[in-house]
Amino acid sequence: MQSRDYCVRKGSHLVIITNQTEQNFASSQIGETHWIGLNDLETEGKWMWVNNQPLKKTDVTFWYSPQGGSSEPDNWNKENPSGEDCAALGHEIGDINKWFDASCLKRKRFICEK
């Protein structure tokens, strides 16, 4: 992931969001979708932060979950057969305040933090 590598070169990492305050701040700073530091690259469905901490079922999360629709993460593989293994804050055509999984090969802006 180029975004992760860029953050590391700058002495930081992709943003880790662990509470509502951090989510609100990050959402308020963007106007379009951005990568965050969460992925399930090693094991499908086991989401890990870039600091190697797992996203636990008891942790606060902000996955998109529409009424009567398919919730995120959905590992959609119609565009990329390997599925969607990286998390983004916001969606190109949707809610900028929620998390979505996406193909790690997609180009997106990203948020680094120290």
GROMACS .gro file of C-alpha atoms in nm:
model
  114
    1MET     CA    1   0.000   0.000   0.000
    2GLN     CA    2   0.157   0.322  -0.114
    3SER     CA    3  -0.032   0.530   0.141
    4ARG     CA    4   0.096   0.322   0.434
    5ASP     CA    5   0.452   0.339   0.300
    6TYR     CA    6   0.428   0.717   0.256
    7CYS     CA    7   0.314   0.764   0.616
    8VAL     CA    8   0.597   0.543   0.746
    9ARG     CA    9   0.855   0.743   0.547
   10LYS     CA   10   0.720   1.056   0.719
   11GLY     CA   11   0.759   0.896   1.063
   12SER     CA   12   0.388   0.833   1.109
   13HIS     CA   13   0.121   0.576   1.022
   14LEU     CA   14  -0.225   0.568   0.869
   15VAL     CA   15  -0.480   0.704   1.114
   16ILE     CA   16  -0.622   0.476   1.384
   17ILE     CA   17  -0.975   0.565   1.493
   18THR     CA   18  -1.076   0.426   1.833
   19ASN     CA   19  -1.351   0.657   1.956
   20GLN     CA   20  -1.626   0.896   1.851
   21THR     CA   21  -1.410   1.206   1.906
   22GLU     CA   22  -1.140   1.078   1.669
   23GLN     CA   23  -1.405   0.974   1.416
   24ASN     CA   24  -1.571   1.316   1.429
   25PHE     CA   25  -1.239   1.496   1.390
   26ALA     CA   26  -1.123   1.283   1.095
   27SER     CA   27  -1.462   1.314   0.923
   28SER     CA   28  -1.461   1.691   0.967
   29GLN     CA   29  -1.124   1.721   0.793
   30ILE     CA   30  -1.213   1.541   0.471
   31GLY     CA   31  -1.452   1.604   0.186
   32GLU     CA   32  -1.402   1.272   0.011
   33THR     CA   33  -1.303   0.914   0.085
   34HIS     CA   34  -0.965   0.855   0.258
   35TRP     CA   35  -0.776   0.541   0.359
   36ILE     CA   36  -0.749   0.471   0.732
   37GLY     CA   37  -0.509   0.230   0.904
   38LEU     CA   38  -0.733  -0.076   0.913
   39ASN     CA   39  -0.717  -0.390   0.697
   40ASP     CA   40  -0.784  -0.763   0.687
   41LEU     CA   41  -0.502  -0.849   0.448
   42GLU     CA   42  -0.363  -1.137   0.655
   43THR     CA   43  -0.690  -1.312   0.742
   44GLU     CA   44  -1.024  -1.234   0.579
   45GLY     CA   45  -1.263  -1.092   0.837
   46LYS     CA   46  -0.993  -1.033   1.101
   47TRP     CA   47  -0.947  -0.656   1.086
   48MET     CA   48  -0.616  -0.525   1.215
   49TRP     CA   49  -0.493  -0.172   1.276
   50VAL     CA   50  -0.153  -0.073   1.136
   51ASN     CA   51  -0.011  -0.089   1.491
   52ASN     CA   52  -0.091  -0.465   1.487
   53GLN     CA   53  -0.383  -0.428   1.728
   54PRO     CA   54  -0.695  -0.622   1.630
   55LEU     CA   55  -1.030  -0.454   1.584
   56LYS     CA   56  -1.222  -0.638   1.854
   57LYS     CA   57  -1.595  -0.707   1.847
   58THR     CA   58  -1.624  -0.494   2.163
   59ASP     CA   59  -1.447  -0.194   2.003
   60VAL     CA   60  -1.638   0.105   1.876
   61THR     CA   61  -1.670   0.088   1.496
   62PHE     CA   62  -1.820   0.307   1.229
   63TRP     CA   63  -1.894   0.058   0.949
   64TYR     CA   64  -2.167   0.163   0.708
   65SER     CA   65  -2.488  -0.026   0.779
   66PRO     CA   66  -2.795   0.081   0.578
   67GLN     CA   67  -3.143  -0.025   0.677
   68GLY     CA   68  -3.239  -0.327   0.471
   69GLY     CA   69  -2.914  -0.326   0.273
   70SER     CA   70  -2.577  -0.493   0.278
   71SER     CA   71  -2.354  -0.380   0.564
   72GLU     CA   72  -1.984  -0.309   0.546
   73PRO     CA   73  -1.740  -0.471   0.545
   74ASP     CA   74  -1.876  -0.683   0.260
   75ASN     CA   75  -1.557  -0.795   0.079
   76TRP     CA   76  -1.724  -0.718  -0.257
   77ASN     CA   77  -1.520  -0.887  -0.531
   78LYS     CA   78  -1.691  -0.789  -0.856
   79GLU     CA   79  -1.425  -0.528  -0.937
   80ASN     CA   80  -1.124  -0.710  -0.792
   81PRO     CA   81  -1.135  -1.091  -0.749
   82SER     CA   82  -0.923  -1.069  -0.433
   83GLY     CA   83  -1.198  -0.866  -0.266
   84GLU     CA   84  -1.182  -0.565  -0.039
   85ASP     CA   85  -0.920  -0.580   0.235
   86CYS     CA   86  -0.853  -0.216   0.325
   87ALA     CA   87  -1.076   0.028   0.513
   88ALA     CA   88  -1.164   0.379   0.409
   89LEU     CA   89  -1.341   0.661   0.585
   90GLY     CA   90  -1.617   0.776   0.355
   91HIS     CA   91  -1.741   0.648   0.022
   92GLU     CA   92  -1.721   0.799  -0.327
   93ILE     CA   93  -2.100   0.813  -0.355
   94GLY     CA   94  -2.208   0.778   0.004
   95ASP     CA   95  -2.172   0.870   0.366
   96ILE     CA   96  -1.845   1.049   0.444
   97ASN     CA   97  -1.885   0.967   0.817
   98LYS     CA   98  -1.876   0.587   0.789
   99TRP     CA   99  -1.617   0.316   0.717
  100PHE     CA  100  -1.622   0.108   0.400
  101ASP     CA  101  -1.398  -0.176   0.287
  102ALA     CA  102  -1.241  -0.134  -0.056
  103SER     CA  103  -0.982  -0.293  -0.279
  104CYS     CA  104  -0.638  -0.195  -0.151
  105LEU     CA  105  -0.540  -0.131  -0.514
  106LYS     CA  106  -0.775   0.168  -0.542
  107ARG     CA  107  -0.620   0.513  -0.536
  108LYS     CA  108  -0.752   0.725  -0.252
  109ARG     CA  109  -0.633   1.008  -0.040
  110PHE     CA  110  -0.518   0.905   0.307
  111ILE     CA  111  -0.472   1.035   0.660
  112CYS     CA  112  -0.141   0.997   0.845
  113GLU     CA  113  -0.098   1.050   1.220
  114LYS     CA  114   0.202   1.051   1.454
   0.00000   0.00000   0.00000
